[in-house]
mmCIF file of C-alpha atoms and ligand atoms in Angstrom:
data_model
loop_
_atom_site.group_PDB
_atom_site.id
_atom_site.type_symbol
_atom_site.label_atom_id
_atom_site.label_comp_id
_atom_site.label_asym_id
_atom_site.label_seq_id
_atom_site.Cartn_x
_atom_site.Cartn_y
_atom_site.Cartn_z
ATOM 1 C CA MET E 1 98.506 84.879 105.606
ATOM 2 C CA ILE E 2 98.264 88.218 103.763
ATOM 3 C CA LYS E 3 98.892 91.135 106.101
ATOM 4 C CA LEU E 4 97.060 94.370 105.319
ATOM 5 C CA LEU E 5 98.931 97.339 106.740
ATOM 6 C CA GLN E 6 96.564 100.241 107.235
ATOM 7 C CA PHE E 7 95.592 103.091 109.564
ATOM 8 C CA PRO E 8 94.017 101.988 112.877
ATOM 9 C CA ARG E 9 90.251 101.524 112.638
ATOM 10 C CA PRO E 10 88.010 104.558 113.196
ATOM 11 C CA PRO E 11 85.426 104.593 116.012
ATOM 12 C CA ARG E 12 82.201 102.644 115.300
ATOM 13 C CA GLU E 13 80.145 105.761 114.612
ATOM 14 C CA TRP E 14 82.230 106.429 111.487
ATOM 15 C CA ASN E 15 80.523 103.385 109.887
ATOM 16 C CA VAL E 16 83.534 102.609 107.718
ATOM 17 C CA SER E 17 86.376 100.137 108.119
ATOM 18 C CA ASN E 18 89.080 102.782 107.739
ATOM 19 C CA PHE E 19 89.653 106.552 107.637
ATOM 20 C CA SER E 20 91.416 106.004 104.311
ATOM 21 C CA ALA E 21 89.311 105.159 101.252
ATOM 22 C CA PHE E 22 92.374 103.475 99.700
ATOM 23 C CA CYS E 23 92.731 101.164 102.715
ATOM 24 C CA MET E 24 88.988 100.446 102.562
ATOM 25 C CA LYS E 25 89.313 99.632 98.890
ATOM 26 C CA VAL E 26 91.921 96.929 99.499
ATOM 27 C CA GLU E 27 90.058 95.451 102.457
ATOM 28 C CA THR E 28 86.826 95.391 100.419
ATOM 29 C CA TYR E 29 88.659 93.682 97.547
ATOM 30 C CA LEU E 30 90.094 91.037 99.905
ATOM 31 C CA LYS E 31 86.599 90.325 101.204
ATOM 32 C CA MET E 32 85.009 90.248 97.754
ATOM 33 C CA ALA E 33 87.732 87.901 96.491
ATOM 34 C CA GLU E 34 87.419 85.780 99.663
ATOM 35 C CA LEU E 35 91.133 85.996 100.427
ATOM 36 C CA PRO E 36 92.013 85.493 104.100
ATOM 37 C CA TYR E 37 93.993 88.342 105.626
ATOM 38 C CA GLU E 38 94.928 89.941 108.891
ATOM 39 C CA VAL E 39 95.138 93.626 109.655
ATOM 40 C CA VAL E 40 98.231 95.373 110.994
ATOM 41 C CA ASP E 41 97.793 98.906 112.347
ATOM 42 C CA VAL E 42 100.292 101.492 111.146
ATOM 43 C CA ILE E 43 100.224 104.977 112.651
ATOM 44 C CA ASP E 44 102.946 106.627 110.573
ATOM 45 C CA PRO E 45 102.712 106.107 106.791
ATOM 46 C CA ARG E 46 106.068 107.859 106.292
ATOM 47 C CA LYS E 47 107.727 104.568 107.233
ATOM 48 C CA MET E 48 106.105 102.769 104.297
ATOM 49 C CA PRO E 49 107.946 102.227 100.963
ATOM 50 C CA LYS E 50 105.972 104.975 99.171
ATOM 51 C CA GLY E 51 105.161 106.990 102.291
ATOM 52 C CA LYS E 52 101.492 106.014 102.004
ATOM 53 C CA LEU E 53 99.002 103.376 103.107
ATOM 54 C CA PRO E 54 97.754 100.781 102.322
ATOM 55 C CA VAL E 55 100.584 98.260 101.940
ATOM 56 C CA ILE E 56 100.395 94.484 102.005
ATOM 57 C CA ASP E 57 102.930 91.969 103.219
ATOM 58 C CA ASP E 58 102.231 88.742 101.368
ATOM 59 C CA GLY E 59 104.565 86.111 102.767
ATOM 60 C CA GLY E 60 107.420 88.628 102.907
ATOM 61 C CA LYS E 61 106.620 90.325 99.592
ATOM 62 C CA ILE E 62 105.867 93.956 100.420
ATOM 63 C CA VAL E 63 103.493 95.654 97.985
ATOM 64 C CA PRO E 64 102.520 99.315 98.425
ATOM 65 C CA ASP E 65 99.688 101.157 96.576
ATOM 66 C CA SER E 66 96.127 99.867 96.311
ATOM 67 C CA GLY E 67 96.305 99.498 92.522
ATOM 68 C CA PHE E 68 99.522 97.472 92.587
ATOM 69 C CA ILE E 69 98.234 95.482 95.567
ATOM 70 C CA ILE E 70 95.161 94.379 93.615
ATOM 71 C CA GLU E 71 97.341 93.579 90.557
ATOM 72 C CA HIS E 72 99.570 91.456 92.787
ATOM 73 C CA LEU E 73 96.604 89.665 94.375
ATOM 74 C CA LYS E 74 95.141 88.923 90.957
ATOM 75 C CA SER E 75 98.342 87.401 89.664
ATOM 76 C CA ALA E 76 99.097 85.474 92.869
ATOM 77 C CA TYR E 77 95.601 84.144 93.616
ATOM 78 C CA GLY E 78 93.648 84.396 90.349
ATOM 79 C CA ASP E 79 91.260 86.988 89.050
ATOM 80 C CA LYS E 80 87.816 85.555 89.564
ATOM 81 C CA LEU E 81 86.189 88.976 90.139
ATOM 82 C CA ASP E 82 87.177 90.581 86.835
ATOM 83 C CA ALA E 83 87.723 87.531 84.616
ATOM 84 C CA LYS E 84 84.423 87.871 82.758
ATOM 85 C CA LEU E 85 84.534 91.635 82.193
ATOM 86 C CA SER E 86 84.480 92.844 78.575
ATOM 87 C CA GLU E 87 87.216 95.165 77.319
ATOM 88 C CA HIS E 88 84.624 97.950 77.237
ATOM 89 C CA ASP E 89 83.653 97.457 80.889
ATOM 90 C CA ARG E 90 87.299 97.255 81.951
ATOM 91 C CA ALA E 91 87.944 100.606 80.262
ATOM 92 C CA LEU E 92 84.825 102.131 81.804
ATOM 93 C CA GLY E 93 85.745 100.750 85.244
ATOM 94 C CA HIS E 94 89.230 102.163 84.893
ATOM 95 C CA SER E 95 87.858 105.644 84.091
ATOM 96 C CA VAL E 96 85.446 105.596 87.033
ATOM 97 C CA ARG E 97 88.212 104.426 89.339
ATOM 98 C CA ARG E 98 90.516 107.236 88.232
ATOM 99 C CA MET E 99 87.731 109.804 88.645
ATOM 100 C CA LEU E 100 87.146 108.736 92.237
ATOM 101 C CA GLU E 101 90.780 108.179 93.232
ATOM 102 C CA GLU E 102 92.388 111.130 91.520
ATOM 103 C CA HIS E 103 89.606 113.696 91.642
ATOM 104 C CA LEU E 104 86.813 113.010 94.134
ATOM 105 C CA TYR E 105 89.568 112.040 96.610
ATOM 106 C CA PHE E 106 90.738 115.659 96.928
ATOM 107 C CA ILE E 107 87.165 116.798 97.553
ATOM 108 C CA LEU E 108 86.870 114.244 100.372
ATOM 109 C CA LEU E 109 90.196 115.502 101.718
ATOM 110 C CA TYR E 110 88.887 119.051 101.576
ATOM 111 C CA TYR E 111 85.776 118.234 103.634
ATOM 112 C CA ARG E 112 87.730 116.285 106.238
ATOM 113 C CA TRP E 113 90.886 118.354 106.621
ATOM 114 C CA GLU E 114 90.187 121.908 105.468
ATOM 115 C CA TRP E 115 86.444 122.549 105.953
ATOM 116 C CA GLU E 116 86.185 123.492 109.645
ATOM 117 C CA PRO E 117 83.234 121.259 110.740
ATOM 118 C CA GLY E 118 84.954 118.253 109.122
ATOM 119 C CA TRP E 119 88.317 119.119 110.616
ATOM 120 C CA SER E 120 86.862 119.296 114.117
ATOM 121 C CA LEU E 121 85.741 115.636 113.732
ATOM 122 C CA THR E 122 88.974 114.505 112.056
ATOM 123 C CA LYS E 123 91.006 116.223 114.752
ATOM 124 C CA ASP E 124 89.195 114.380 117.540
ATOM 125 C CA ASN E 125 89.069 110.961 115.894
ATOM 126 C CA PHE E 126 91.971 110.380 113.497
ATOM 127 C CA PHE E 127 94.768 110.850 116.002
ATOM 128 C CA LYS E 128 93.472 108.714 118.878
ATOM 129 C CA ALA E 129 96.247 106.118 118.556
ATOM 130 C CA LEU E 130 98.950 108.758 119.121
ATOM 131 C CA PRO E 131 100.358 109.353 122.603
ATOM 132 C CA GLY E 132 98.628 112.384 124.195
ATOM 133 C CA PRO E 133 101.655 114.696 124.525
ATOM 134 C CA VAL E 134 102.612 114.618 120.805
ATOM 135 C CA ARG E 135 99.024 114.719 119.521
ATOM 136 C CA PRO E 136 98.493 118.513 119.144
ATOM 137 C CA LEU E 137 101.786 119.002 117.302
ATOM 138 C CA VAL E 138 101.315 116.030 114.963
ATOM 139 C CA ARG E 139 97.717 116.874 114.113
ATOM 140 C CA ASN E 140 98.624 120.419 113.131
ATOM 141 C CA LEU E 141 101.497 119.204 110.964
ATOM 142 C CA VAL E 142 99.351 116.567 109.272
ATOM 143 C CA ARG E 143 96.527 119.047 108.711
ATOM 144 C CA LYS E 144 98.945 121.478 107.119
ATOM 145 C CA SER E 145 100.262 118.848 104.721
ATOM 146 C CA GLN E 146 96.747 117.619 103.808
ATOM 147 C CA VAL E 147 95.500 121.158 103.177
ATOM 148 C CA LYS E 148 98.577 121.738 100.993
ATOM 149 C CA LYS E 149 97.596 118.709 98.879
ATOM 150 C CA VAL E 150 94.036 120.029 98.520
ATOM 151 C CA GLU E 151 95.347 123.444 97.480
ATOM 152 C CA GLU E 152 97.919 122.044 95.056
ATOM 153 C CA SER E 153 95.356 119.757 93.441
ATOM 154 C CA GLY E 154 93.449 122.931 92.547
ATOM 155 C CA ILE E 155 90.316 121.854 94.438
ATOM 156 C CA GLY E 156 91.074 124.150 97.363
ATOM 157 C CA ARG E 157 91.262 127.163 95.033
ATOM 158 C CA HIS E 158 87.519 126.991 94.335
ATOM 159 C CA PRO E 159 84.864 128.662 96.481
ATOM 160 C CA GLN E 160 82.814 126.195 98.564
ATOM 161 C CA GLU E 161 79.760 126.249 96.313
ATOM 162 C CA ASP E 162 81.937 125.240 93.342
ATOM 163 C CA ILE E 163 83.557 122.404 95.309
ATOM 164 C CA LEU E 164 80.071 121.063 95.960
ATOM 165 C CA LYS E 165 79.165 121.409 92.282
ATOM 166 C CA ILE E 166 82.352 119.703 91.084
ATOM 167 C CA GLY E 167 82.054 116.855 93.598
ATOM 168 C CA TYR E 168 78.385 116.276 92.903
ATOM 169 C CA ALA E 169 79.087 115.992 89.170
ATOM 170 C CA ASP E 170 81.327 112.964 89.937
ATOM 171 C CA VAL E 171 78.803 111.325 92.238
ATOM 172 C CA GLU E 172 75.924 111.935 89.832
ATOM 173 C CA CYS E 173 77.992 110.397 87.042
ATOM 174 C CA VAL E 174 78.491 107.254 89.156
ATOM 175 C CA SER E 175 74.773 107.182 89.962
ATOM 176 C CA ARG E 176 73.880 107.323 86.244
ATOM 177 C CA LEU E 177 76.364 104.590 85.364
ATOM 178 C CA LEU E 178 75.203 102.351 88.213
ATOM 179 C CA GLU E 179 71.481 102.714 87.368
ATOM 180 C CA ASP E 180 69.588 100.087 89.368
ATOM 181 C CA ARG E 181 72.190 97.317 89.140
ATOM 182 C CA THR E 182 73.395 95.439 92.228
ATOM 183 C CA PHE E 183 77.040 96.109 91.372
ATOM 184 C CA LEU E 184 78.650 98.390 88.802
ATOM 185 C CA PHE E 185 78.685 95.702 86.099
ATOM 186 C CA GLY E 186 75.822 93.432 87.124
ATOM 187 C CA GLN E 187 74.858 90.911 89.765
ATOM 188 C CA GLU E 188 78.386 90.119 90.929
ATOM 189 C CA PRO E 189 81.089 92.459 92.259
ATOM 190 C CA THR E 190 84.254 93.299 90.326
ATOM 191 C CA SER E 191 87.432 94.947 91.579
ATOM 192 C CA PHE E 192 85.943 98.295 90.495
ATOM 193 C CA ASP E 193 83.215 97.907 93.112
ATOM 194 C CA ALA E 194 85.908 97.859 95.792
ATOM 195 C CA THR E 195 86.885 101.398 94.749
ATOM 196 C CA LEU E 196 83.300 102.508 94.249
ATOM 197 C CA TYR E 197 82.170 101.321 97.656
ATOM 198 C CA ALA E 198 85.249 102.687 99.444
ATOM 199 C CA PHE E 199 84.899 106.211 98.056
ATOM 200 C CA LEU E 200 81.100 106.441 98.255
ATOM 201 C CA ALA E 201 81.011 105.139 101.835
ATOM 202 C CA SER E 202 83.849 107.498 102.751
ATOM 203 C CA LEU E 203 81.564 110.284 101.604
ATOM 204 C CA ILE E 204 78.112 109.283 102.872
ATOM 205 C CA SER E 205 78.578 106.843 105.780
ATOM 206 C CA VAL E 206 80.913 108.947 107.907
ATOM 207 C CA PRO E 207 79.659 111.591 110.365
ATOM 208 C CA VAL E 208 81.215 114.471 108.364
ATOM 209 C CA GLU E 209 77.969 116.215 107.365
ATOM 210 C CA SER E 210 79.381 117.954 104.301
ATOM 211 C CA PRO E 211 77.058 119.646 101.806
ATOM 212 C CA LEU E 212 78.215 116.994 99.311
ATOM 213 C CA LYS E 213 77.200 114.165 101.638
ATOM 214 C CA LEU E 214 73.764 115.740 102.193
ATOM 215 C CA LYS E 215 73.171 116.163 98.463
ATOM 216 C CA THR E 216 74.432 112.653 97.645
ATOM 217 C CA LEU E 217 72.005 111.148 100.173
ATOM 218 C CA GLY E 218 69.292 112.195 97.693
ATOM 219 C CA LEU E 219 70.621 109.650 95.158
ATOM 220 C CA SER E 220 68.719 106.529 96.196
ATOM 221 C CA ASN E 221 70.705 104.069 94.077
ATOM 222 C CA ILE E 222 73.967 105.286 95.691
ATOM 223 C CA THR E 223 72.682 104.982 99.269
ATOM 224 C CA ALA E 224 71.206 101.541 98.505
ATOM 225 C CA TYR E 225 74.497 100.432 96.915
ATOM 226 C CA VAL E 226 76.592 101.496 99.906
ATOM 227 C CA LYS E 227 74.201 99.757 102.306
ATOM 228 C CA ARG E 228 74.163 96.609 100.152
ATOM 229 C CA VAL E 229 77.966 96.293 100.003
ATOM 230 C CA ARG E 230 78.343 97.090 103.678
ATOM 231 C CA ASP E 231 75.695 94.552 104.728
ATOM 232 C CA ARG E 232 77.207 91.884 102.511
ATOM 233 C CA TYR E 233 80.892 92.318 103.371
ATOM 234 C CA PHE E 234 81.175 94.265 106.634
ATOM 235 C CA ALA E 235 78.109 93.138 108.609
HETATM 236 N N1 LIG S 1 97.875 105.716 95.080
HETATM 237 C C1 LIG S 1 97.825 105.296 96.468
HETATM 238 C C2 LIG S 1 97.233 106.393 97.322
HETATM 239 C C3 LIG S 1 97.249 106.047 98.784
HETATM 240 C C4 LIG S 1 97.028 107.279 99.653
HETATM 241 O O1 LIG S 1 96.901 108.404 99.158
HETATM 242 N N2 LIG S 1 97.038 107.049 100.969
HETATM 243 C C5 LIG S 1 96.888 108.128 101.905
HETATM 244 C C6 LIG S 1 95.743 107.857 102.869
HETATM 245 S S1 LIG S 1 94.210 107.949 102.021
HETATM 246 C C7 LIG S 1 98.145 108.246 102.735
HETATM 247 O O2 LIG S 1 98.724 107.267 103.155
HETATM 248 N N3 LIG S 1 98.557 109.497 102.995
HETATM 249 C C8 LIG S 1 99.657 109.770 103.843
HETATM 250 C C9 LIG S 1 100.488 110.901 103.321
HETATM 251 O O3 LIG S 1 100.322 111.270 102.138
HETATM 252 O O4 LIG S 1 101.298 111.381 104.089
HETATM 253 C C10 LIG S 1 97.019 104.003 96.563
HETATM 254 O O5 LIG S 1 96.251 103.706 95.634
HETATM 255 O O6 LIG S 1 97.213 103.257 97.532
#
């Protein structure tokens, strides 16, 4: 059976299957594609081939990176989710995916690791699987490295009101593209919905009450979409 290596699950009140949107993306894809899998908890991503999670172990074949994982799953088990997509929709899906994974991602990191109210929740919840004595040291080191990523991405150089503005522009763009459809491209999910759900839920379902979350909750098609995917695949 496919093994999905990911961070240990967050507490129930986080309302998401993983702290990491990339891990959620792969798990959502596996569910949408109806591929059986089991989860393996990994505490230290530095031991992974690319130093990051998620990774899958598919019968001994180790595949890191959510994008390459989905490519592998498509070629090994067929591509029923995306088979009917037009070239135009594939290109559009690709652009949306990149916007969320390579841009909105750093804004989510900012609100969880740098913004103090978010950090106080991350600090108390993300490190629970670590043995007590090493916890304070590790969490400070990890925070430092996450904040460095936010700064180096350029997001952390903006004042807070601009971070909200920049993040909301992404979410509003998704809302306009989604309109009132069930999934991004119609009645049935595609692999792009795995990314969309993972990043939107990571923003609005978790208890980090960021200004971006509060503003996004005003977009009714986004909140309905997140609820719909969650009810269908993670009930
Ligand atoms: N491009 C990768 C990104 C994965 C990623 O950034 N994972 C983060 C968690 S959200 C991670 O493992 N970070 C650990 C680190 O950078 O030390 C993918 O699509 O899987």
